[in-house]
mmCIF file of C-alpha atoms in Angstrom:
data_model
loop_
_atom_site.group_PDB
_atom_site.id
_atom_site.type_symbol
_atom_site.label_atom_id
_atom_site.label_comp_id
_atom_site.label_asym_id
_atom_site.label_seq_id
_atom_site.Cartn_x
_atom_site.Cartn_y
_atom_site.Cartn_z
ATOM 1 C CA MET A 1310 0.056 0.176 -0.115
ATOM 2 C CA LEU A 1311 2.759 2.262 0.965
ATOM 3 C CA THR A 1312 4.787 1.747 -2.137
ATOM 4 C CA ARG A 1313 1.705 2.415 -4.240
ATOM 5 C CA LEU A 1314 1.038 5.754 -2.530
ATOM 6 C CA VAL A 1315 4.731 6.824 -2.995
ATOM 7 C CA CYS A 1316 4.224 5.541 -6.872
ATOM 8 C CA VAL A 1317 1.105 7.902 -6.994
ATOM 9 C CA LEU A 1318 2.946 10.857 -5.461
ATOM 10 C CA MET A 1319 5.562 10.546 -7.965
ATOM 11 C CA VAL A 1320 3.332 10.301 -10.575
ATOM 12 C CA CYS A 1321 1.603 13.397 -9.674
ATOM 13 C CA ALA A 1322 4.599 15.249 -9.172
ATOM 14 C CA ALA A 1323 5.672 14.428 -12.409
ATOM 15 C CA LEU A 1324 2.503 15.703 -13.917
ATOM 16 C CA VAL A 1325 2.376 18.913 -12.060
ATOM 17 C CA SER A 1326 5.877 20.229 -12.202
ATOM 18 C CA PRO A 1327 5.766 20.906 -15.918
ATOM 19 C CA ALA A 1328 2.820 22.847 -15.421
ATOM 20 C CA LEU A 1329 4.338 24.742 -12.847
ATOM 21 C CA ALA A 1330 7.750 25.257 -14.767
ATOM 22 C CA GLN A 1331 5.633 26.413 -17.704
ATOM 23 C CA ASN A 1332 3.643 28.836 -15.515
ATOM 24 C CA ARG A 1333 6.797 30.165 -14.057
ATOM 25 C CA ALA A 1334 8.370 30.771 -17.389
ATOM 26 C CA LYS A 1335 5.306 32.553 -18.865
ATOM 27 C CA ILE A 1336 5.618 34.821 -15.767
ATOM 28 C CA GLU A 1337 9.139 35.455 -16.150
ATOM 29 C CA ARG A 1338 8.342 36.561 -19.621
ATOM 30 C CA ASP A 1339 5.568 38.721 -18.523
ATOM 31 C CA PHE A 1340 8.150 40.247 -15.945
ATOM 32 C CA GLN A 1341 10.460 41.026 -18.941
ATOM 33 C CA THR A 1342 7.762 42.726 -20.956
ATOM 34 C CA TRP A 1343 6.631 44.638 -17.894
ATOM 35 C CA LEU A 1344 10.293 46.239 -17.458
ATOM 36 C CA LEU A 1345 10.395 47.401 -20.958
ATOM 37 C CA GLN A 1346 6.274 48.614 -21.107
ATOM 38 C CA GLU A 1347 6.058 49.923 -17.400
ATOM 39 C CA ILE A 1348 9.415 50.456 -15.768
ATOM 40 C CA TRP A 1349 11.479 51.801 -18.362
ATOM 41 C CA PRO A 1350 9.116 54.774 -19.399
ATOM 42 C CA ALA A 1351 9.006 56.015 -15.800
ATOM 43 C CA ALA A 1352 12.817 55.312 -15.365
ATOM 44 C CA ARG A 1353 13.240 57.528 -18.374
ATOM 45 C CA LYS A 1354 10.959 60.242 -17.025
ATOM 46 C CA ALA A 1355 12.910 60.201 -13.928
ATOM 47 C CA GLY A 1356 16.396 61.136 -15.876
ATOM 48 C CA VAL A 1357 17.609 57.612 -16.309
ATOM 49 C CA SER A 1358 19.165 56.784 -19.548
ATOM 50 C CA ARG A 1359 18.728 53.546 -21.638
ATOM 51 C CA SER A 1360 22.198 52.531 -21.095
ATOM 52 C CA THR A 1361 21.902 52.930 -17.272
ATOM 53 C CA PHE A 1362 18.640 50.918 -17.431
ATOM 54 C CA ASP A 1363 19.927 47.986 -19.665
ATOM 55 C CA ARG A 1364 22.892 47.631 -17.619
ATOM 56 C CA SER A 1365 20.809 47.605 -14.376
ATOM 57 C CA PHE A 1366 18.863 44.674 -15.694
ATOM 58 C CA ARG A 1367 21.155 42.789 -17.500
ATOM 59 C CA GLY A 1368 20.726 39.159 -16.651
ATOM 60 C CA VAL A 1369 17.911 40.193 -14.168
ATOM 61 C CA SER A 1370 15.130 37.570 -13.551
ATOM 62 C CA LEU A 1371 12.656 36.898 -10.706
ATOM 63 C CA ASN A 1372 13.681 35.699 -7.273
ATOM 64 C CA TRP A 1373 11.311 33.454 -6.367
ATOM 65 C CA ASP A 1374 12.674 32.759 -2.820
ATOM 66 C CA LEU A 1375 11.894 36.288 -1.677
ATOM 67 C CA PRO A 1376 8.930 36.527 1.193
ATOM 68 C CA ASP A 1377 5.453 38.064 0.563
ATOM 69 C CA LEU A 1378 5.221 37.370 -3.155
ATOM 70 C CA VAL A 1379 1.942 37.253 -4.785
ATOM 71 C CA PRO A 1380 2.526 35.987 -8.477
ATOM 72 C CA PRO A 1381 0.000 37.154 -11.250
ATOM 73 C CA GLY A 1382 -3.112 35.369 -11.141
ATOM 74 C CA SER A 1383 -3.051 34.754 -7.268
ATOM 75 C CA ASN A 1384 -5.113 36.250 -4.521
ATOM 76 C CA ARG A 1385 -3.499 39.279 -3.412
ATOM 77 C CA GLN A 1386 -6.081 39.364 -0.332
ATOM 78 C CA ALA A 1387 -5.230 35.891 0.810
ATOM 79 C CA PRO A 1388 -3.847 35.581 4.445
ATOM 80 C CA ARG A 1389 -0.050 36.059 4.474
ATOM 81 C CA ALA A 1390 1.951 32.779 5.176
ATOM 82 C CA GLN A 1391 3.459 33.176 8.412
ATOM 83 C CA ARG A 1392 7.311 32.844 8.018
ATOM 84 C CA GLN A 1393 8.142 33.424 11.760
ATOM 85 C CA ALA A 1394 5.286 31.377 13.485
ATOM 86 C CA GLU A 1395 6.608 31.738 16.784
ATOM 87 C CA PHE A 1396 5.811 34.586 18.992
ATOM 88 C CA GLY A 1397 9.255 35.828 20.313
ATOM 89 C CA ALA A 1398 10.011 36.703 24.020
ATOM 90 C CA PRO A 1399 11.458 40.521 24.098
ATOM 91 C CA GLY A 1400 14.634 39.143 25.771
ATOM 92 C CA ARG A 1401 15.894 37.208 22.867
ATOM 93 C CA TYR A 1402 16.712 40.534 21.000
ATOM 94 C CA PHE A 1403 19.182 41.513 23.585
ATOM 95 C CA GLY A 1404 21.315 38.131 23.342
ATOM 96 C CA ARG A 1405 24.561 38.478 25.099
ATOM 97 C CA GLY A 1406 26.591 37.945 21.741
ATOM 98 C CA ALA A 1407 24.490 40.528 19.819
ATOM 99 C CA VAL A 1408 24.694 43.177 22.500
ATOM 100 C CA ASN A 1409 28.471 42.481 23.697
ATOM 101 C CA GLY A 1410 29.737 42.194 20.272
ATOM 102 C CA ALA A 1411 27.986 45.731 19.001
ATOM 103 C CA SER A 1412 29.264 47.296 22.192
ATOM 104 C CA ALA A 1413 32.814 46.319 21.862
ATOM 105 C CA THR A 1414 33.324 46.975 18.108
ATOM 106 C CA GLY A 1415 31.441 50.097 18.835
ATOM 107 C CA ARG A 1416 34.130 51.446 21.121
ATOM 108 C CA GLN A 1417 36.793 50.458 18.535
ATOM 109 C CA MET A 1418 34.921 52.464 15.948
ATOM 110 C CA ALA A 1419 34.441 55.420 18.202
ATOM 111 C CA LYS A 1420 38.379 55.672 18.520
ATOM 112 C CA ARG A 1421 38.888 54.975 14.860
ATOM 113 C CA HIS A 1422 36.452 57.423 13.647
ATOM 114 C CA SER A 1423 36.329 60.240 16.381
ATOM 115 C CA ALA A 1424 36.937 63.007 14.164
ATOM 116 C CA VAL A 1425 33.903 62.263 11.710
ATOM 117 C CA LEU A 1426 31.963 61.551 14.466
ATOM 118 C CA ALA A 1427 32.322 64.624 16.193
ATOM 119 C CA GLN A 1428 32.074 66.658 13.024
ATOM 120 C CA VAL A 1429 28.623 64.834 12.614
ATOM 121 C CA GLU A 1430 27.453 65.272 16.023
ATOM 122 C CA LYS A 1431 28.313 68.984 15.690
ATOM 123 C CA ARG A 1432 26.384 69.397 12.557
ATOM 124 C CA THR A 1433 23.429 67.296 13.426
ATOM 125 C CA GLY A 1434 23.310 67.008 17.123
ATOM 126 C CA VAL A 1435 22.989 63.192 16.969
ATOM 127 C CA PRO A 1436 25.358 61.621 19.354
ATOM 128 C CA GLY A 1437 28.428 59.551 17.843
ATOM 129 C CA ARG A 1438 27.311 56.674 20.227
ATOM 130 C CA ILE A 1439 23.682 56.372 18.521
ATOM 131 C CA ILE A 1440 25.016 56.510 15.090
ATOM 132 C CA LEU A 1441 27.556 53.528 15.956
ATOM 133 C CA ALA A 1442 24.978 51.666 17.502
ATOM 134 C CA ILE A 1443 22.682 51.694 14.432
ATOM 135 C CA TRP A 1444 25.829 50.907 12.169
ATOM 136 C CA GLY A 1445 26.441 48.047 14.423
ATOM 137 C CA ARG A 1446 22.615 46.675 14.178
ATOM 138 C CA GLU A 1447 22.336 47.258 10.516
ATOM 139 C CA SER A 1448 25.397 45.861 9.172
ATOM 140 C CA ALA A 1449 27.814 44.847 12.021
ATOM 141 C CA TYR A 1450 29.956 47.739 11.248
ATOM 142 C CA GLY A 1451 29.992 46.816 7.724
ATOM 143 C CA LYS A 1452 30.920 43.160 7.930
ATOM 144 C CA ALA A 1453 27.723 41.968 7.271
ATOM 145 C CA ALA A 1454 26.804 40.037 3.926
ATOM 146 C CA ILE A 1455 24.892 41.992 1.801
ATOM 147 C CA PRO A 1456 24.505 39.429 -0.795
ATOM 148 C CA HIS A 1457 21.229 40.423 -3.316
ATOM 149 C CA ASN A 1458 21.159 42.368 -6.474
ATOM 150 C CA ALA A 1459 19.345 45.079 -5.634
ATOM 151 C CA PHE A 1460 17.615 45.371 -9.070
ATOM 152 C CA GLN A 1461 16.654 41.892 -8.871
ATOM 153 C CA VAL A 1462 15.109 42.226 -5.448
ATOM 154 C CA LEU A 1463 13.147 45.499 -6.037
ATOM 155 C CA GLY A 1464 12.107 44.489 -9.633
ATOM 156 C CA THR A 1465 10.943 40.988 -8.151
ATOM 157 C CA LYS A 1466 8.815 42.962 -5.282
ATOM 158 C CA ALA A 1467 7.459 45.641 -7.700
ATOM 159 C CA PHE A 1468 6.336 43.174 -10.029
ATOM 160 C CA MET A 1469 4.515 40.702 -7.534
ATOM 161 C CA SER A 1470 4.386 41.550 -3.944
ATOM 162 C CA ARG A 1471 1.714 42.966 -1.897
ATOM 163 C CA ARG A 1472 3.528 46.371 -1.462
ATOM 164 C CA ALA A 1473 4.009 46.589 -5.166
ATOM 165 C CA ALA A 1474 3.484 50.182 -5.480
ATOM 166 C CA PHE A 1475 6.018 51.046 -2.640
ATOM 167 C CA PHE A 1476 8.590 48.727 -4.203
ATOM 168 C CA ARG A 1477 7.986 50.159 -7.667
ATOM 169 C CA ALA A 1478 8.923 53.785 -6.438
ATOM 170 C CA GLU A 1479 12.014 52.225 -4.634
ATOM 171 C CA LEU A 1480 13.058 50.592 -7.993
ATOM 172 C CA ILE A 1481 12.871 53.792 -9.648
ATOM 173 C CA ALA A 1482 14.670 55.475 -7.144
ATOM 174 C CA ALA A 1483 17.487 52.597 -7.172
ATOM 175 C CA LEU A 1484 17.637 53.340 -11.175
ATOM 176 C CA GLN A 1485 18.209 57.103 -10.274
ATOM 177 C CA ILE A 1486 21.129 56.029 -8.144
ATOM 178 C CA ALA A 1487 22.697 54.012 -10.731
ATOM 179 C CA GLN A 1488 22.672 56.696 -13.044
ATOM 180 C CA THR A 1489 24.618 59.312 -10.979
ATOM 181 C CA GLY A 1490 27.337 56.289 -10.545
ATOM 182 C CA GLN A 1491 27.629 56.680 -6.910
ATOM 183 C CA ALA A 1492 27.477 52.783 -6.334
ATOM 184 C CA PRO A 1493 30.953 51.454 -6.292
ATOM 185 C CA ASN A 1494 31.886 49.550 -9.635
ATOM 186 C CA GLN A 1495 28.498 49.942 -10.733
ATOM 187 C CA SER A 1496 27.346 47.294 -8.538
ATOM 188 C CA MET A 1497 24.322 47.864 -6.179
ATOM 189 C CA LYS A 1498 24.033 45.108 -3.639
ATOM 190 C CA SER A 1499 21.021 44.977 -1.188
ATOM 191 C CA SER A 1500 19.287 42.950 1.473
ATOM 192 C CA TRP A 1501 16.361 40.783 0.677
ATOM 193 C CA ALA A 1502 14.161 43.776 1.354
ATOM 194 C CA GLY A 1503 16.085 46.054 -1.259
ATOM 195 C CA ALA A 1504 17.804 47.969 1.538
ATOM 196 C CA LEU A 1505 21.267 49.316 0.548
ATOM 197 C CA GLY A 1506 24.810 49.122 1.920
ATOM 198 C CA GLN A 1507 26.196 49.564 5.627
ATOM 199 C CA PRO A 1508 23.243 51.809 6.981
ATOM 200 C CA GLN A 1509 20.769 49.953 4.932
ATOM 201 C CA PHE A 1510 19.108 52.635 3.207
ATOM 202 C CA MET A 1511 16.166 52.077 1.037
ATOM 203 C CA PRO A 1512 16.928 53.953 -2.361
ATOM 204 C CA SER A 1513 14.753 56.626 -1.679
ATOM 205 C CA SER A 1514 16.359 57.349 1.517
ATOM 206 C CA PHE A 1515 19.588 57.127 -0.021
ATOM 207 C CA LEU A 1516 18.401 60.096 -2.571
ATOM 208 C CA LYS A 1517 17.321 62.162 0.502
ATOM 209 C CA PHE A 1518 20.005 61.429 3.065
ATOM 210 C CA ALA A 1519 23.002 60.086 1.688
ATOM 211 C CA ALA A 1520 25.852 62.114 2.835
ATOM 212 C CA ASP A 1521 29.736 62.608 2.039
ATOM 213 C CA GLY A 1522 31.718 62.243 5.140
ATOM 214 C CA ASP A 1523 35.042 62.110 3.954
ATOM 215 C CA GLY A 1524 35.013 64.927 1.585
ATOM 216 C CA ASP A 1525 35.584 63.321 -1.854
ATOM 217 C CA GLY A 1526 32.374 64.487 -3.328
ATOM 218 C CA ARG A 1527 30.403 61.376 -3.176
ATOM 219 C CA ALA A 1528 28.170 59.635 -0.891
ATOM 220 C CA ASP A 1529 29.405 56.069 -0.871
ATOM 221 C CA ILE A 1530 27.256 54.160 1.702
ATOM 222 C CA TRP A 1531 28.758 50.777 0.388
ATOM 223 C CA THR A 1532 32.414 51.105 1.072
ATOM 224 C CA SER A 1533 32.948 54.410 2.931
ATOM 225 C CA GLU A 1534 32.606 54.385 6.767
ATOM 226 C CA ALA A 1535 32.776 57.983 7.031
ATOM 227 C CA ASP A 1536 29.906 58.392 4.546
ATOM 228 C CA THR A 1537 28.191 55.829 6.252
ATOM 229 C CA ILE A 1538 28.477 57.615 9.520
ATOM 230 C CA ALA A 1539 27.581 60.923 7.883
ATOM 231 C CA SER A 1540 24.239 59.419 6.343
ATOM 232 C CA ILE A 1541 23.015 57.824 9.466
ATOM 233 C CA GLY A 1542 23.496 61.135 11.255
ATOM 234 C CA ALA A 1543 21.716 63.206 8.478
ATOM 235 C CA TYR A 1544 18.799 60.817 8.367
ATOM 236 C CA LEU A 1545 18.144 61.132 12.260
ATOM 237 C CA ASP A 1546 18.679 64.974 12.060
ATOM 238 C CA HIS A 1547 16.116 65.050 8.984
ATOM 239 C CA HIS A 1548 13.508 62.968 11.311
ATOM 240 C CA GLY A 1549 13.830 65.409 14.183
ATOM 241 C CA TRP A 1550 16.593 64.328 16.617
ATOM 242 C CA ASP A 1551 16.689 66.778 19.282
ATOM 243 C CA ARG A 1552 19.876 67.614 20.519
ATOM 244 C CA ARG A 1553 18.957 68.597 23.810
ATOM 245 C CA ARG A 1554 17.424 65.385 24.951
ATOM 246 C CA ASP A 1555 18.688 61.822 25.631
ATOM 247 C CA TRP A 1556 16.927 58.723 24.202
ATOM 248 C CA GLY A 1557 15.257 57.268 27.411
ATOM 249 C CA PHE A 1558 16.237 55.825 30.898
ATOM 250 C CA GLU A 1559 15.447 52.432 32.463
ATOM 251 C CA VAL A 1560 13.244 53.157 35.525
ATOM 252 C CA ARG A 1561 11.612 51.555 38.496
ATOM 253 C CA LEU A 1562 7.792 51.212 37.936
ATOM 254 C CA PRO A 1563 5.775 50.962 41.341
ATOM 255 C CA ALA A 1564 2.960 48.607 41.417
ATOM 256 C CA SER A 1565 0.737 51.691 42.061
ATOM 257 C CA VAL A 1566 1.547 52.931 38.458
ATOM 258 C CA SER A 1567 -0.602 50.937 35.884
ATOM 259 C CA CYS A 1568 1.086 49.317 32.788
ATOM 260 C CA THR A 1569 -1.684 50.699 31.002
ATOM 261 C CA LEU A 1570 -0.007 54.164 30.877
ATOM 262 C CA GLU A 1571 2.290 53.067 28.229
ATOM 263 C CA GLY A 1572 2.365 54.755 24.775
ATOM 264 C CA PRO A 1573 3.501 57.713 22.800
ATOM 265 C CA ASP A 1574 0.068 59.069 22.981
ATOM 266 C CA GLN A 1575 0.139 59.273 26.940
ATOM 267 C CA GLY A 1576 3.079 61.533 27.489
ATOM 268 C CA ARG A 1577 3.888 63.355 30.700
ATOM 269 C CA ARG A 1578 6.885 65.695 31.764
ATOM 270 C CA ILE A 1579 9.522 63.642 33.463
ATOM 271 C CA ARG A 1580 8.658 65.505 36.964
ATOM 272 C CA ASP A 1581 5.188 64.586 36.739
ATOM 273 C CA TRP A 1582 6.274 60.788 36.199
ATOM 274 C CA GLU A 1583 8.452 61.274 39.441
ATOM 275 C CA LYS A 1584 5.549 62.449 41.504
ATOM 276 C CA LEU A 1585 3.971 59.021 40.702
ATOM 277 C CA GLY A 1586 6.836 57.430 42.160
ATOM 278 C CA ILE A 1587 8.876 56.476 39.010
ATOM 279 C CA THR A 1588 12.777 56.531 39.525
ATOM 280 C CA ARG A 1589 15.831 56.065 37.597
ATOM 281 C CA VAL A 1590 17.114 52.210 38.339
ATOM 282 C CA SER A 1591 20.584 53.749 38.690
ATOM 283 C CA GLY A 1592 19.360 55.791 41.893
ATOM 284 C CA ARG A 1593 20.761 58.945 40.223
ATOM 285 C CA PRO A 1594 18.046 61.862 39.773
ATOM 286 C CA PHE A 1595 16.800 62.870 36.349
ATOM 287 C CA PRO A 1596 18.919 65.518 34.775
ATOM 288 C CA ASN A 1597 17.071 69.138 35.329
ATOM 289 C CA HIS A 1598 16.597 69.732 31.837
ATOM 290 C CA GLU A 1599 15.003 66.165 31.016
ATOM 291 C CA ARG A 1600 12.675 66.720 33.995
ATOM 292 C CA ARG A 1601 11.027 69.761 32.184
ATOM 293 C CA GLY A 1602 10.660 67.546 29.014
ATOM 294 C CA GLU A 1603 8.013 65.080 27.860
ATOM 295 C CA ALA A 1604 8.615 61.362 28.226
ATOM 296 C CA PHE A 1605 6.492 58.075 27.436
ATOM 297 C CA LEU A 1606 6.488 54.863 29.294
ATOM 298 C CA MET A 1607 7.617 52.287 27.449
ATOM 299 C CA LEU A 1608 7.075 48.612 28.568
ATOM 300 C CA PRO A 1609 8.375 46.051 25.953
ATOM 301 C CA ALA A 1610 7.596 43.040 28.017
ATOM 302 C CA GLY A 1611 4.632 44.618 30.211
ATOM 303 C CA ARG A 1612 5.488 43.884 33.821
ATOM 304 C CA ASN A 1613 7.412 40.831 32.670
ATOM 305 C CA GLY A 1614 10.611 42.809 32.088
ATOM 306 C CA PRO A 1615 12.415 46.267 32.078
ATOM 307 C CA ALA A 1616 10.526 49.490 32.212
ATOM 308 C CA PHE A 1617 11.633 52.810 30.502
ATOM 309 C CA LEU A 1618 10.957 56.416 30.172
ATOM 310 C CA VAL A 1619 11.496 57.220 26.534
ATOM 311 C CA THR A 1620 11.824 60.813 25.159
ATOM 312 C CA PRO A 1621 10.684 61.801 21.778
ATOM 313 C CA ASN A 1622 13.867 60.912 20.366
ATOM 314 C CA PHE A 1623 13.236 57.408 20.837
ATOM 315 C CA TYR A 1624 10.442 57.630 18.156
ATOM 316 C CA VAL A 1625 13.015 59.092 15.844
ATOM 317 C CA LEU A 1626 14.972 56.042 16.305
ATOM 318 C CA LYS A 1627 11.721 54.023 15.348
ATOM 319 C CA ASP A 1628 11.646 56.263 12.069
ATOM 320 C CA TYR A 1629 14.829 54.008 11.116
ATOM 321 C CA ASN A 1630 13.193 51.001 12.262
ATOM 322 C CA LYS A 1631 9.448 50.735 13.360
ATOM 323 C CA SER A 1632 10.283 47.972 15.942
ATOM 324 C CA ASP A 1633 10.377 49.220 19.919
ATOM 325 C CA LEU A 1634 12.987 46.618 20.509
ATOM 326 C CA TYR A 1635 15.307 48.096 17.676
ATOM 327 C CA ALA A 1636 15.005 51.538 19.230
ATOM 328 C CA LEU A 1637 15.745 50.159 22.508
ATOM 329 C CA PHE A 1638 18.615 47.884 21.519
ATOM 330 C CA VAL A 1639 20.199 51.092 19.938
ATOM 331 C CA GLY A 1640 19.999 53.162 22.766
ATOM 332 C CA HIS A 1641 21.108 50.773 25.064
ATOM 333 C CA VAL A 1642 24.108 49.745 22.863
ATOM 334 C CA GLY A 1643 25.024 53.417 22.507
ATOM 335 C CA ASP A 1644 25.133 53.878 26.255
ATOM 336 C CA ARG A 1645 27.243 50.740 26.620
ATOM 337 C CA ILE A 1646 29.641 52.124 23.906
ATOM 338 C CA GLN A 1647 30.072 55.563 25.507
ATOM 339 C CA PHE A 1648 29.403 55.184 29.278
ATOM 340 C CA GLY A 1649 30.106 51.503 29.810
ATOM 341 C CA VAL A 1650 26.759 50.635 31.573
ATOM 342 C CA GLY A 1651 25.861 47.104 32.005
ATOM 343 C CA ASP A 1652 22.834 44.969 31.453
ATOM 344 C CA PHE A 1653 19.565 46.329 32.180
ATOM 345 C CA VAL A 1654 18.739 46.163 36.024
ATOM 346 C CA ALA A 1655 15.381 44.414 35.645
ATOM 347 C CA PRO A 1656 15.647 40.874 34.236
ATOM 348 C CA TRP A 1657 13.485 39.800 31.111
ATOM 349 C CA GLY A 1658 10.826 37.629 32.725
ATOM 350 C CA ARG A 1659 9.359 34.223 31.510
ATOM 351 C CA VAL A 1660 7.199 34.405 28.515
ATOM 352 C CA ASP A 1661 4.797 31.680 27.512
ATOM 353 C CA LYS A 1662 5.713 29.969 24.138
ATOM 354 C CA MET A 1663 2.918 31.031 21.825
ATOM 355 C CA LEU A 1664 2.455 31.042 18.023
ATOM 356 C CA ARG A 1665 1.971 34.329 16.211
ATOM 357 C CA SER A 1666 -1.508 33.134 15.027
ATOM 358 C CA GLU A 1667 -2.517 32.724 18.775
ATOM 359 C CA VAL A 1668 -1.317 36.024 19.662
ATOM 360 C CA ALA A 1669 -3.316 37.235 16.708
ATOM 361 C CA ALA A 1670 -6.516 35.385 17.666
ATOM 362 C CA LEU A 1671 -5.897 36.934 21.334
ATOM 363 C CA GLN A 1672 -5.983 40.255 19.451
ATOM 364 C CA ARG A 1673 -8.938 39.697 17.707
ATOM 365 C CA GLY A 1674 -10.761 38.950 20.964
ATOM 366 C CA LEU A 1675 -9.820 42.342 22.049
ATOM 367 C CA GLU A 1676 -10.768 43.893 18.940
ATOM 368 C CA ALA A 1677 -14.339 42.267 19.443
ATOM 369 C CA LEU A 1678 -14.457 43.922 22.891
ATOM 370 C CA GLY A 1679 -13.877 47.305 21.367
ATOM 371 C CA HIS A 1680 -10.056 47.690 22.253
ATOM 372 C CA ASP A 1681 -7.757 49.181 19.586
ATOM 373 C CA VAL A 1682 -4.713 46.824 19.430
ATOM 374 C CA GLY A 1683 -3.176 48.184 16.155
ATOM 375 C CA GLY A 1684 -4.084 45.342 14.235
ATOM 376 C CA ALA A 1685 -4.166 41.563 14.774
ATOM 377 C CA ASP A 1686 -0.693 40.732 13.368
ATOM 378 C CA GLY A 1687 0.476 38.462 16.236
ATOM 379 C CA LEU A 1688 2.959 41.111 17.406
ATOM 380 C CA ALA A 1689 2.406 42.579 20.893
ATOM 381 C CA GLY A 1690 2.819 46.376 20.032
ATOM 382 C CA PHE A 1691 2.032 48.841 22.666
ATOM 383 C CA LYS A 1692 -1.437 48.851 21.887
ATOM 384 C CA THR A 1693 -1.989 45.351 22.313
ATOM 385 C CA ARG A 1694 0.028 45.413 25.508
ATOM 386 C CA ARG A 1695 -1.964 48.105 27.150
ATOM 387 C CA SER A 1696 -5.307 46.705 25.682
ATOM 388 C CA ILE A 1697 -4.587 43.355 27.666
ATOM 389 C CA GLY A 1698 -3.895 45.229 30.663
ATOM 390 C CA ARG A 1699 -7.103 47.574 30.361
ATOM 391 C CA TRP A 1700 -8.955 44.312 29.795
ATOM 392 C CA GLN A 1701 -7.385 42.702 32.824
ATOM 393 C CA GLU A 1702 -8.265 45.578 35.272
ATOM 394 C CA THR A 1703 -12.099 45.266 33.993
ATOM 395 C CA GLN A 1704 -11.689 41.528 35.244
ATOM 396 C CA GLY A 1705 -10.595 42.908 38.690
ATOM 397 C CA ALA A 1706 -7.031 41.223 38.103
ATOM 398 C CA ALA A 1707 -3.713 42.839 38.267
ATOM 399 C CA ALA A 1708 -2.654 44.242 34.747
ATOM 400 C CA THR A 1709 0.527 42.359 33.189
ATOM 401 C CA CYS A 1710 0.148 44.164 30.013
ATOM 402 C CA PHE A 1711 1.579 40.880 27.912
ATOM 403 C CA PRO A 1712 -0.077 38.117 26.383
ATOM 404 C CA ASP A 1713 -0.004 34.729 28.098
ATOM 405 C CA LYS A 1714 -1.629 31.176 27.568
ATOM 406 C CA GLN A 1715 -4.304 32.184 30.221
ATOM 407 C CA ILE A 1716 -5.214 35.394 28.587
ATOM 408 C CA MET A 1717 -5.372 33.811 25.139
ATOM 409 C CA ALA A 1718 -7.699 30.834 26.279
ATOM 410 C CA LYS A 1719 -10.214 33.319 27.521
ATOM 411 C CA LEU A 1720 -10.152 36.124 24.754
ATOM 412 C CA ALA A 1721 -9.024 34.189 21.475
ATOM 413 C CA HIS A 1722 -11.097 34.603 18.487
#
């Protein structure tokens, strides 16, 4: 019986595979036609020459291994396949190897590039330690492999992804970069998402923010460390970095202060947070100029981990990458680079093993009760965290503001 089943499956595979291959071949042909009929006219209008266009797409075909693709003829509204099914504990983002490595190398880079870091900080107000931490996180200070052909990645995603319009604009921007000849050796490498160079800029960000840090008249974010530093500083400056403020502080959160007060829409002056009993974990007072400024409660693991008061600069870091944990990593590593601080004082607590689909079901349950969770995406952002806490308080329970199996069993839809 088993042998017969195997034979049947082999026969089916033999019958289906040629059809799949034929369909892919047709889509590949359609892609080449689309490049000529849709992308070339748009590129020409944007100032790209035909020689640049042809050189950029020479030998380029679709990359079928990229995530979030919607080939022609498939359902763009179908649920997205979950590539990372497990809901991750926030503490994993701060693995000792990643934090220590970025900090140690960052201190070496701070010495090596002290002059350009000082110049960029004077011009933009962005501390060198913050620039270094972003550089370390994005490309391991230029050591990370950036293996993809940017035109293949952006072309594929512009042709058949859920965010096709976004990637089409980025593809045209990449062609404009190629037209200027700023990419070294006319070779433009990117991540699987189309991000370029050591600071991992999308092409449109390169056109707006790439800066010349070494004075050679070019902005080379692929091979120039000085240009990389200057470009990251220019990006954060443009997005509103306030040179008078820090990024944030780890704090002690009294039991009397509800975790539902988290979020960038519930800011208070630091001196008002102090009146509620919030203090720095270091025992030192908040700087006087910071006490007058607005800050926001940020609890990436709810009551199951460290607590922070973050300034508007924290949200400038989120303009670079939308993740709370990314911005927190950058601020923390930056502090370790310059001030030699250690780990967070509060430990990361235990987090139940859950699937993102389970967290999404919990989010849908909260939405059904009228809570704004920021979308049922299986990621526990601040809106989801505080919605959990608000629901817990209506049940007469202590708010933890973080998903767990018990909460999921009661709320999942």
